[in-house]
Short mmCIF file of C-alpha atoms in Angstrom, two decimals:
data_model
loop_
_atom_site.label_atom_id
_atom_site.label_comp_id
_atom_site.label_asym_id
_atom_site.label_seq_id
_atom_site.Cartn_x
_atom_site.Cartn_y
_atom_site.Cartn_z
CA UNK A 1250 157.56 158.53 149.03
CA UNK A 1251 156.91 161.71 146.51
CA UNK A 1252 158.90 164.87 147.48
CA UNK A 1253 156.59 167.54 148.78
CA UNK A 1254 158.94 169.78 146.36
CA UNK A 1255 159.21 169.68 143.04
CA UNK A 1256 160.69 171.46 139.93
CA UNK A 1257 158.95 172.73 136.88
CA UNK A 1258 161.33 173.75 134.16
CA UNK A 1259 159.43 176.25 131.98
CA UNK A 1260 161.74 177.68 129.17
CA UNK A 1261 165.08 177.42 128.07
CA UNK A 1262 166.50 180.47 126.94
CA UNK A 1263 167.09 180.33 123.34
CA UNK A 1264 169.87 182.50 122.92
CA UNK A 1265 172.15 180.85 125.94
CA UNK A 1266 170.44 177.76 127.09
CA UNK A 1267 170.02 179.21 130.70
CA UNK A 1268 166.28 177.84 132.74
CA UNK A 1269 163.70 179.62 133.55
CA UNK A 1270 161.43 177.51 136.16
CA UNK A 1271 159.73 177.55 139.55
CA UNK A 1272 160.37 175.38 142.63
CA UNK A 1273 156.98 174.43 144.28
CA UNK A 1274 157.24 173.93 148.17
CA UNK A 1275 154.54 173.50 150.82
CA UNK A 1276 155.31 177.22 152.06
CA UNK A 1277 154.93 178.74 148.33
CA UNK A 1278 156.48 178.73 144.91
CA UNK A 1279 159.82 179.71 144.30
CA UNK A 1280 160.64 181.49 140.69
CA UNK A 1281 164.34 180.28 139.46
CA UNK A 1282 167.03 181.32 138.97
CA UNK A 1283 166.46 182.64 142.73
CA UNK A 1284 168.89 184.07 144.81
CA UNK A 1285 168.42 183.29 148.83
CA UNK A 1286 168.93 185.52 151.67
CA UNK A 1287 171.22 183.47 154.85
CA UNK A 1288 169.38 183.65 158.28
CA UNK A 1289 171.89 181.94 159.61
CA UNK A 1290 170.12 182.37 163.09
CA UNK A 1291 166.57 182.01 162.07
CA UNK A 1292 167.20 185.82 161.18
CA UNK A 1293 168.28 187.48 158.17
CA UNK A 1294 170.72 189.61 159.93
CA UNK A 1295 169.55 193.78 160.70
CA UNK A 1296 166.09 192.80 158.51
CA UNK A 1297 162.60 191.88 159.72
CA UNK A 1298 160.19 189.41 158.10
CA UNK A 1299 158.31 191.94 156.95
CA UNK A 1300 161.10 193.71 155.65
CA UNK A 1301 161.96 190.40 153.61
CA UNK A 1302 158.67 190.45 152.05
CA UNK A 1303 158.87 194.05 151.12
CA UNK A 1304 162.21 193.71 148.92
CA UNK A 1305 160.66 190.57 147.55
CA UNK A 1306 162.79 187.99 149.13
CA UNK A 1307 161.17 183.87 147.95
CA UNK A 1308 162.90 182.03 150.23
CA UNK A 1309 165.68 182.21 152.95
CA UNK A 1310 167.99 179.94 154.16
CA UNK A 1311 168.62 178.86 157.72
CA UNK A 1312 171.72 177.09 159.27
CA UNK A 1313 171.56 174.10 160.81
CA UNK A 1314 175.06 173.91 163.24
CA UNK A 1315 173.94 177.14 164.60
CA UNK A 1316 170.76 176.92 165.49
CA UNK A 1317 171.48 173.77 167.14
CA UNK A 1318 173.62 175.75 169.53
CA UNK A 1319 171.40 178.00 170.18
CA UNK A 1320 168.33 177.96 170.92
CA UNK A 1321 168.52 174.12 170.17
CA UNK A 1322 166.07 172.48 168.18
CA UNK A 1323 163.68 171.13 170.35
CA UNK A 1324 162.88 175.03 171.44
CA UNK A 1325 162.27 175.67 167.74
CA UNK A 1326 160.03 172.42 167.44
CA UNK A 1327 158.12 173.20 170.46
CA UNK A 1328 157.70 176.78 168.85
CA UNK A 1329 155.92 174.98 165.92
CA UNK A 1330 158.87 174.65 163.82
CA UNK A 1331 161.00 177.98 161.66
CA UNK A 1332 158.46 179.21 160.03
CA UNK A 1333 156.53 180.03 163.14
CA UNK A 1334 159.23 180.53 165.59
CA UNK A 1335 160.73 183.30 163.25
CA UNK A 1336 157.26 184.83 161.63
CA UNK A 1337 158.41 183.54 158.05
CA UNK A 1338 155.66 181.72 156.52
CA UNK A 1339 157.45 181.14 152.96
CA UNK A 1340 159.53 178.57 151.72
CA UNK A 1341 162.65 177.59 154.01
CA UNK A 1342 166.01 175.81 153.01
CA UNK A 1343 168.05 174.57 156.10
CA UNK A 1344 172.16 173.58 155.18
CA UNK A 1345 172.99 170.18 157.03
CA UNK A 1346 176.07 171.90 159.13
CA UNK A 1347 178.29 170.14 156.97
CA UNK A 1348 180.40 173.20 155.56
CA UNK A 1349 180.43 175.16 159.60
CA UNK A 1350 182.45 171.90 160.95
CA UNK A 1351 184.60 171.91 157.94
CA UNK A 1352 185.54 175.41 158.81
CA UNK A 1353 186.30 174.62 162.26
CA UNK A 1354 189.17 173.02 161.27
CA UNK A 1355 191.13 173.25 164.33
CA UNK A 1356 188.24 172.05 166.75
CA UNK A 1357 186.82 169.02 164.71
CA UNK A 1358 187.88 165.58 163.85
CA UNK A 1359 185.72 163.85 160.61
CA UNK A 1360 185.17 160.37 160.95
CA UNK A 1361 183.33 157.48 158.81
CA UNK A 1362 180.43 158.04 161.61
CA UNK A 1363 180.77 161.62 161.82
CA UNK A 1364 182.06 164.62 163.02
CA UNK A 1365 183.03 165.45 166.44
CA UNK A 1366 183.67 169.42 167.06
CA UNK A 1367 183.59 171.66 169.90
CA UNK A 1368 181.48 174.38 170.26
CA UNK A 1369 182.69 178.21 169.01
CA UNK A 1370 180.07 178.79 171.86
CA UNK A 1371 181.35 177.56 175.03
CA UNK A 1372 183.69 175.13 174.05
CA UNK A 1373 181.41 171.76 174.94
CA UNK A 1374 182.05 168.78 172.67
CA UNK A 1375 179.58 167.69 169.88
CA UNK A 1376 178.40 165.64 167.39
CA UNK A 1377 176.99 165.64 164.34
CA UNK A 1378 176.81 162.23 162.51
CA UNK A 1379 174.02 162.03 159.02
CA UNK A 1380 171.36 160.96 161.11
CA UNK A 1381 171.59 163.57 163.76
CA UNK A 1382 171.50 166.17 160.82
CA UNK A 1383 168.59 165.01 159.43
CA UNK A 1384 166.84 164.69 162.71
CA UNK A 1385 168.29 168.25 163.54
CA UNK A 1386 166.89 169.33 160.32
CA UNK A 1387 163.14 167.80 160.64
CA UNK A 1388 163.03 169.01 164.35
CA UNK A 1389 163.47 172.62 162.48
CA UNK A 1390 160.98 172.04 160.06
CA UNK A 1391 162.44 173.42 156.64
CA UNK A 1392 161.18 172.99 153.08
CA UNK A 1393 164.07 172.14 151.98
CA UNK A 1394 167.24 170.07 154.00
CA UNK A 1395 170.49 169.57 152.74
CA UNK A 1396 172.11 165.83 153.21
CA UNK A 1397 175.30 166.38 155.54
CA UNK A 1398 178.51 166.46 153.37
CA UNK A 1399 182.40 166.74 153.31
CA UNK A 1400 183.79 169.97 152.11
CA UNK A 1401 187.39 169.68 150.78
CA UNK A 1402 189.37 172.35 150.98
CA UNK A 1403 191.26 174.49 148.39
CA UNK A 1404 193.88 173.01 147.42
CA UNK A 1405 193.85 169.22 148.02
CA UNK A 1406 195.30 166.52 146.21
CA UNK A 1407 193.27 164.02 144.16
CA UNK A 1408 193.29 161.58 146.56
CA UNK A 1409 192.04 163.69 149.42
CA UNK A 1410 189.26 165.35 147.35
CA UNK A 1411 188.27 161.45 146.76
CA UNK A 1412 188.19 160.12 150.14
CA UNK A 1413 185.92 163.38 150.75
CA UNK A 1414 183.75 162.33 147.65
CA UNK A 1415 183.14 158.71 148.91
CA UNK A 1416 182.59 159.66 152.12
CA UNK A 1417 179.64 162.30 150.93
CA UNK A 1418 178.06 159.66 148.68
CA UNK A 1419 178.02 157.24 151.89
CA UNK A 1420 176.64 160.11 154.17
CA UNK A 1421 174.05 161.44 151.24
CA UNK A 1422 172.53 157.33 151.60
CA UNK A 1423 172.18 157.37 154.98
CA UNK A 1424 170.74 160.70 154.73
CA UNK A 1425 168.31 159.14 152.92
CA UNK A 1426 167.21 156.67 155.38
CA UNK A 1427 167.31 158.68 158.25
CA UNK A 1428 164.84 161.14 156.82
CA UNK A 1429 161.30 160.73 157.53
CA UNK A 1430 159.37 163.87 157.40
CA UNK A 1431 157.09 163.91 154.44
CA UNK A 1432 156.72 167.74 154.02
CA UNK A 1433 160.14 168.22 153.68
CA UNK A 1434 162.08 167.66 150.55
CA UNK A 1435 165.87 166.52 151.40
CA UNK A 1436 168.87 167.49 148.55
CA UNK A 1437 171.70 165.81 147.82
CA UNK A 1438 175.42 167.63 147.34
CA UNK A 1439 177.38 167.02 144.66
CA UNK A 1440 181.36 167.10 146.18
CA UNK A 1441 184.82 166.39 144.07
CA UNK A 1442 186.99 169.56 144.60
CA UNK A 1443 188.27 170.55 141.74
CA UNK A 1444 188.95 167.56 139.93
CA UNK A 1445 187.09 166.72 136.78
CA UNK A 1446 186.26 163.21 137.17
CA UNK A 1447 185.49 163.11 140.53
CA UNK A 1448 183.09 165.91 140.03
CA UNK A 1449 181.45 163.62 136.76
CA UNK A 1450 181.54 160.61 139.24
CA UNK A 1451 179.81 162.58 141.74
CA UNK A 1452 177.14 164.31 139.88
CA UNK A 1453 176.12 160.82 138.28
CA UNK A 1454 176.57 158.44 141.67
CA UNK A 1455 173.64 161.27 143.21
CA UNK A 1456 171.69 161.64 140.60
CA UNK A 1457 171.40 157.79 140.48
CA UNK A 1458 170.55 158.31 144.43
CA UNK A 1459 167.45 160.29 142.72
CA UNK A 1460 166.72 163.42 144.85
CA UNK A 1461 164.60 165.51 144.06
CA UNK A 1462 167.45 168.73 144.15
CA UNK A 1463 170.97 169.10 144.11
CA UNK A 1464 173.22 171.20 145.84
CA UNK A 1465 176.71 171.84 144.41
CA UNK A 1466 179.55 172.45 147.38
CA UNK A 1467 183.03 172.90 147.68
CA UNK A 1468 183.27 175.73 145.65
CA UNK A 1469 183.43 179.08 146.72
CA UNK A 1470 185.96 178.35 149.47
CA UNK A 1471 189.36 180.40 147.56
CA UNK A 1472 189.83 179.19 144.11
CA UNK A 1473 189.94 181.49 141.26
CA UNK A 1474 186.43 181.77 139.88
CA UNK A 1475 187.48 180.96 136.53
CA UNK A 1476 188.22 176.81 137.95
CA UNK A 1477 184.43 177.37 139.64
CA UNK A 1478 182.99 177.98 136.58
CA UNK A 1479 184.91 174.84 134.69
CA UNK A 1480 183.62 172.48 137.53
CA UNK A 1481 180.05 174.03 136.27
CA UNK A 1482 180.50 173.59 132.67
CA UNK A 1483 182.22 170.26 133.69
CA UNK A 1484 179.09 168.54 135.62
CA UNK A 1485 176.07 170.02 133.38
CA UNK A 1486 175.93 167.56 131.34
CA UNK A 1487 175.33 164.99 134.52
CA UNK A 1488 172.71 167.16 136.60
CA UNK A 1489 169.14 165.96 135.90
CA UNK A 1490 167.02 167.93 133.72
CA UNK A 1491 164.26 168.39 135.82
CA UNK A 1492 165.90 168.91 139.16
CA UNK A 1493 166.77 171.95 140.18
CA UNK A 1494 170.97 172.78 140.78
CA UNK A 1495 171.97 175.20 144.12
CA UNK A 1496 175.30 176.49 143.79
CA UNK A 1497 176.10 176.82 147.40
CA UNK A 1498 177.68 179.95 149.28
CA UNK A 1499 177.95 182.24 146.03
CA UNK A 1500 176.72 185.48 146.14
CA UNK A 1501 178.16 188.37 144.09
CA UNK A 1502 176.84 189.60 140.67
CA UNK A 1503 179.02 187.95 138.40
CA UNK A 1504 178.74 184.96 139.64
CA UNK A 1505 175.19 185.14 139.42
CA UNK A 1506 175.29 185.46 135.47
CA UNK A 1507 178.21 183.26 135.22
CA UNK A 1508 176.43 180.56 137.54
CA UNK A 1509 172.77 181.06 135.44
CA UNK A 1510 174.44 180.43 132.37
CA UNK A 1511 176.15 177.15 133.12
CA UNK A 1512 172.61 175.79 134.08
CA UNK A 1513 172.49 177.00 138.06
CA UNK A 1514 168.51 177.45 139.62
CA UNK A 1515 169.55 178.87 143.22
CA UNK A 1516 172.14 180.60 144.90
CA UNK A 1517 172.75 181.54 148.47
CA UNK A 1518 175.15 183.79 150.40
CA UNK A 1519 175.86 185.85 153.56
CA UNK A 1520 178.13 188.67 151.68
CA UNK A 1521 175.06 191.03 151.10
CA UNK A 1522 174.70 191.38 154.61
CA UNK A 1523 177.95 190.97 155.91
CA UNK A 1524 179.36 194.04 153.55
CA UNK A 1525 176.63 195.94 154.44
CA UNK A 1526 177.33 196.45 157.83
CA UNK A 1527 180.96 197.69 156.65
CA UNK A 1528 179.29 200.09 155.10
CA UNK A 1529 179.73 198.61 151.19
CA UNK A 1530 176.89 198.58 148.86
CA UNK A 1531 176.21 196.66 145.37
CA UNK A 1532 175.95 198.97 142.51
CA UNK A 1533 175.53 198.15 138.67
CA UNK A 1534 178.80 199.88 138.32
CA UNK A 1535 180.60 197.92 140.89
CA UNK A 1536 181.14 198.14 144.87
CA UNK A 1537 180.41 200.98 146.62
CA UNK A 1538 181.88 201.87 150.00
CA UNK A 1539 179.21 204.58 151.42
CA UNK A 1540 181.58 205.00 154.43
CA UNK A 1541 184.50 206.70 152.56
CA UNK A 1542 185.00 210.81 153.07
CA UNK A 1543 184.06 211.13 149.80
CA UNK A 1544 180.10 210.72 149.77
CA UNK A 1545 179.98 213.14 153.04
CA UNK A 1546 178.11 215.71 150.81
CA UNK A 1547 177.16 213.24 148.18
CA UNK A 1548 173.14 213.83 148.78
CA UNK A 1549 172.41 211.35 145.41
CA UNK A 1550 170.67 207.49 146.83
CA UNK A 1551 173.19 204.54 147.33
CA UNK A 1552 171.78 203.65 143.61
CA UNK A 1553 169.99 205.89 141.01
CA UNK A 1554 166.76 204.15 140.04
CA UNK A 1555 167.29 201.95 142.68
CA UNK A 1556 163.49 200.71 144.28
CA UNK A 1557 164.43 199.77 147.69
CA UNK A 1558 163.47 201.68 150.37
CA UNK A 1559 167.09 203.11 151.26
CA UNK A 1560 167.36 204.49 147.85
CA UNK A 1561 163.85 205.94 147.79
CA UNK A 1562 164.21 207.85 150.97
CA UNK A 1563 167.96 208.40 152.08
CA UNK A 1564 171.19 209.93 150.40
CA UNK A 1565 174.61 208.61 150.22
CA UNK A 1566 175.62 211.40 153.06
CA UNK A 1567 172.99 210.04 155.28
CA UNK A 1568 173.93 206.29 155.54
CA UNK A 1569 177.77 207.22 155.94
CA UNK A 1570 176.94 209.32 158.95
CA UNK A 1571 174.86 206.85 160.53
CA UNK A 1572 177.32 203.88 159.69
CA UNK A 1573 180.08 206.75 161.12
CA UNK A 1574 178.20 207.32 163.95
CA UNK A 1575 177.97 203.26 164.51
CA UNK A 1576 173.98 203.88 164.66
CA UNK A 1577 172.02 200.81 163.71
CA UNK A 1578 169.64 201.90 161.18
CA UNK A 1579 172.71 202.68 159.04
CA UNK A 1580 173.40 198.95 158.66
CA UNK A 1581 169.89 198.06 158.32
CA UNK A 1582 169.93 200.97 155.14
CA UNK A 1583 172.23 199.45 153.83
CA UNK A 1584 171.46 195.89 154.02
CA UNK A 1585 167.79 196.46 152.64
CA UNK A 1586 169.64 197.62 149.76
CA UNK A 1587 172.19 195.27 148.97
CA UNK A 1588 169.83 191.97 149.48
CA UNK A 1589 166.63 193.94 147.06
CA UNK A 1590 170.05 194.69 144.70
CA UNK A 1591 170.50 190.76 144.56
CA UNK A 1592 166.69 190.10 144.67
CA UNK A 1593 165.83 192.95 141.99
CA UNK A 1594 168.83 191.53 139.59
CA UNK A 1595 167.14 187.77 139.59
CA UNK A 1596 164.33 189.31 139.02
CA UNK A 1597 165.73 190.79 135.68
CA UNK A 1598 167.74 187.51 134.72
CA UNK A 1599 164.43 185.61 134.58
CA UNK A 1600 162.38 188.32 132.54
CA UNK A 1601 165.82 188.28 129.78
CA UNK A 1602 165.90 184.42 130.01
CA UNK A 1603 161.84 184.34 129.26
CA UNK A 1604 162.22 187.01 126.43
CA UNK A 1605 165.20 184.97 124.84
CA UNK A 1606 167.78 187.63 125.53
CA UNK A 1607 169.99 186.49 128.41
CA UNK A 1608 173.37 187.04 126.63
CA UNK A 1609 172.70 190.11 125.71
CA UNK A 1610 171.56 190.94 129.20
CA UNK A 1611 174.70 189.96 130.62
CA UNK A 1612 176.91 191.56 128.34
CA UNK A 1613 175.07 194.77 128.97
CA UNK A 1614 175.31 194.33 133.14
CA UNK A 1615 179.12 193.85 132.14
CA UNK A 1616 179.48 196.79 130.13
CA UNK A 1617 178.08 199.00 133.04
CA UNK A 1618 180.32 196.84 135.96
CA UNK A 1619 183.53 197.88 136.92
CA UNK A 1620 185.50 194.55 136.96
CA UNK A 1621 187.93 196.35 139.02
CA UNK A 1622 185.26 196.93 141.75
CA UNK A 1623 184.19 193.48 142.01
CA UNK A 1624 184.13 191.50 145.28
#
């Protein structure tokens, strides 16, 4: 069976060797290197649809434990699927759930067959085996499903990380049975901690498996980002050329650059949001945290030059008092502008990798960012 998504790889930056390329989906096509919005809950949290086309967003990414909870999938089926149920008629990834159990690490118990959890809910049991994540999955109707994985966690010994890896690679092919629905494309995950071979045995053993995307977990969850990048500049060489690479649940700016130039396509995380509501804001010199005393008379926009709607219509002053005040709107503010921050600086990594320049874009971002403010 073809994949109803594929990847077109159109340039390879000259100067660093980062892609430029477009993911084609049945909802639309996705420019890459793309950075996705999380609706975890078939929302992007504080933002409308609408408001998701207005900053630009390509795709956002739903998750699949949750929205099993609640409303259940067969509500969102008989609702004609995501798309429909949640007015988003663009391109749609859904995670497997894999990464929410392994969280839960205190209310779940992984076994060759599955996982068995209890809900954060209401405390009932369940269980989430491959199959039932990919039938979870088609029920919801995304472009894009992920195959259900096992996350290690940071650290592990070697051994541990491998058991994980095995038991991914067995999961990822009956994934692959399981899954049915011919408008939706289903990726693979590409596990192994932070061990070099086991990351090289895993990125060959899937792309052997030949999906038509990879997703690369179990990082991101409290190692230094300096071992991240080395597992990225470790598997490159292994990740198909024309597939497109996901570096799962990384969102921050210099991660971005650091991801794009070891040969990363798409990234996706819920910090943009999640910040936002604290009242911190992405800036090109660093983080900004609107809600401290001193921007109380600072009448200048969370960002100068900044195109988002917050920045076009609303000070500094303004979003601290509403975010003081615990009003809404000042999340939603503030939130528009962090994900169109994210959104706006793809949007200028893939004009510098088509003009041949990425390096020097990225030393310049780092010449304006204040390290020291990072997240």
């Amino acid at each position: 069976m073809s994949s109803p998504v594929t990847f077109e790889l159109l340039h390879t930056c000259k100067q660093s060797g980062a892609r430029l390329g477009v993911l084609h989906t049945p909802h639309g096509d996705i420019p890459t290197p793309i950075y996705m919005p999380v609706g975890t809950q078939a929302t992007v949290k504080a933002m409308t649809p609408r408001e998701m086309e207005e900053i630009n967003a390509k795709i956002i990414l739903s998750n699949t434990y949750h929205l099993h909870l609640r409303p259940g999938e067969d509500i969102v089926r008989e609702a004609g699927g995501l798309h429909q149920f949640m007015d988003w008629h663009h391109p749609i990834l859904t995670d497997s759930g894999g990464f929410q159990v392994f969280s839960m690490a205190g209310l779940r118990k992984i076994t060759e067959e599955g996982a068995a959890f209890r809900s954060h809910l209401d405390g009932s049991k369940r269980f989430i085996s491959p199959e039932k994540s990919m039938e979870i999955q088609e029920a919801l109707g995304s472009d894009i499903a992920m195959a259900f994985d096992v996350c290690s966690p940071y650290p592990c010994d070697h051994k541990t990380a491998q058991e994980a890896m095995h038991r991914t690679h067995r999961w990822a092919e009956r994934c692959k049975k399981h899954h049915t629905r011919s408008d939706q494309a289903l990726f693979g995950i590409v596990q192994g901690a932070f061990y070099e071979d086991l990351r090289i045995e895993s990125a060959k053993t899937l792309a052997d498996m030949d999906f038509p995307g990879y997703g690369i977990g179990g990082l991101s969850v409290g190692e230094p980002k300096p071992v991240m990048y080395e597992m990225l500049e470790k598997i490159e060489p292994y990740m198909p050329k024309n597939k497109p690479r996901y570096l799962m649940g990384v969102g921050t700016p210099d991660c971005f650059l650091e991801g794009v130039l070891r040969g990363v396509d798409m990234f996706d995380c819920v910090l943009a949001t999640r910040i936002a509501r604290n009242g911190t804001c992405f800036t090109r010199q660093g983080r900004l945290v609107v809600r401290n005393a001193a921007y109380a008379r600072d009448f200048e926009p969370l960002e100068e030059g900044c195109d988002c709607y917050a920045c076009r219509h609303f000070s500094r002053a303004y979003i601290r008092h509403l975010l003081k005040a615990e009003e809404i709107t000042g999340a939603r503010l503030a939130s528009i502008h962090n994900l169109r921050f994210l959104i706006r600086m793809m949007e200028e990594i893939r004009q510098a990798i088509a003009e041949d320049r990425f390096l020097d874009y990225r030393r310049e971002f780092y010449e304006r960012y204040d390290m020291s403010r990072n997240f």
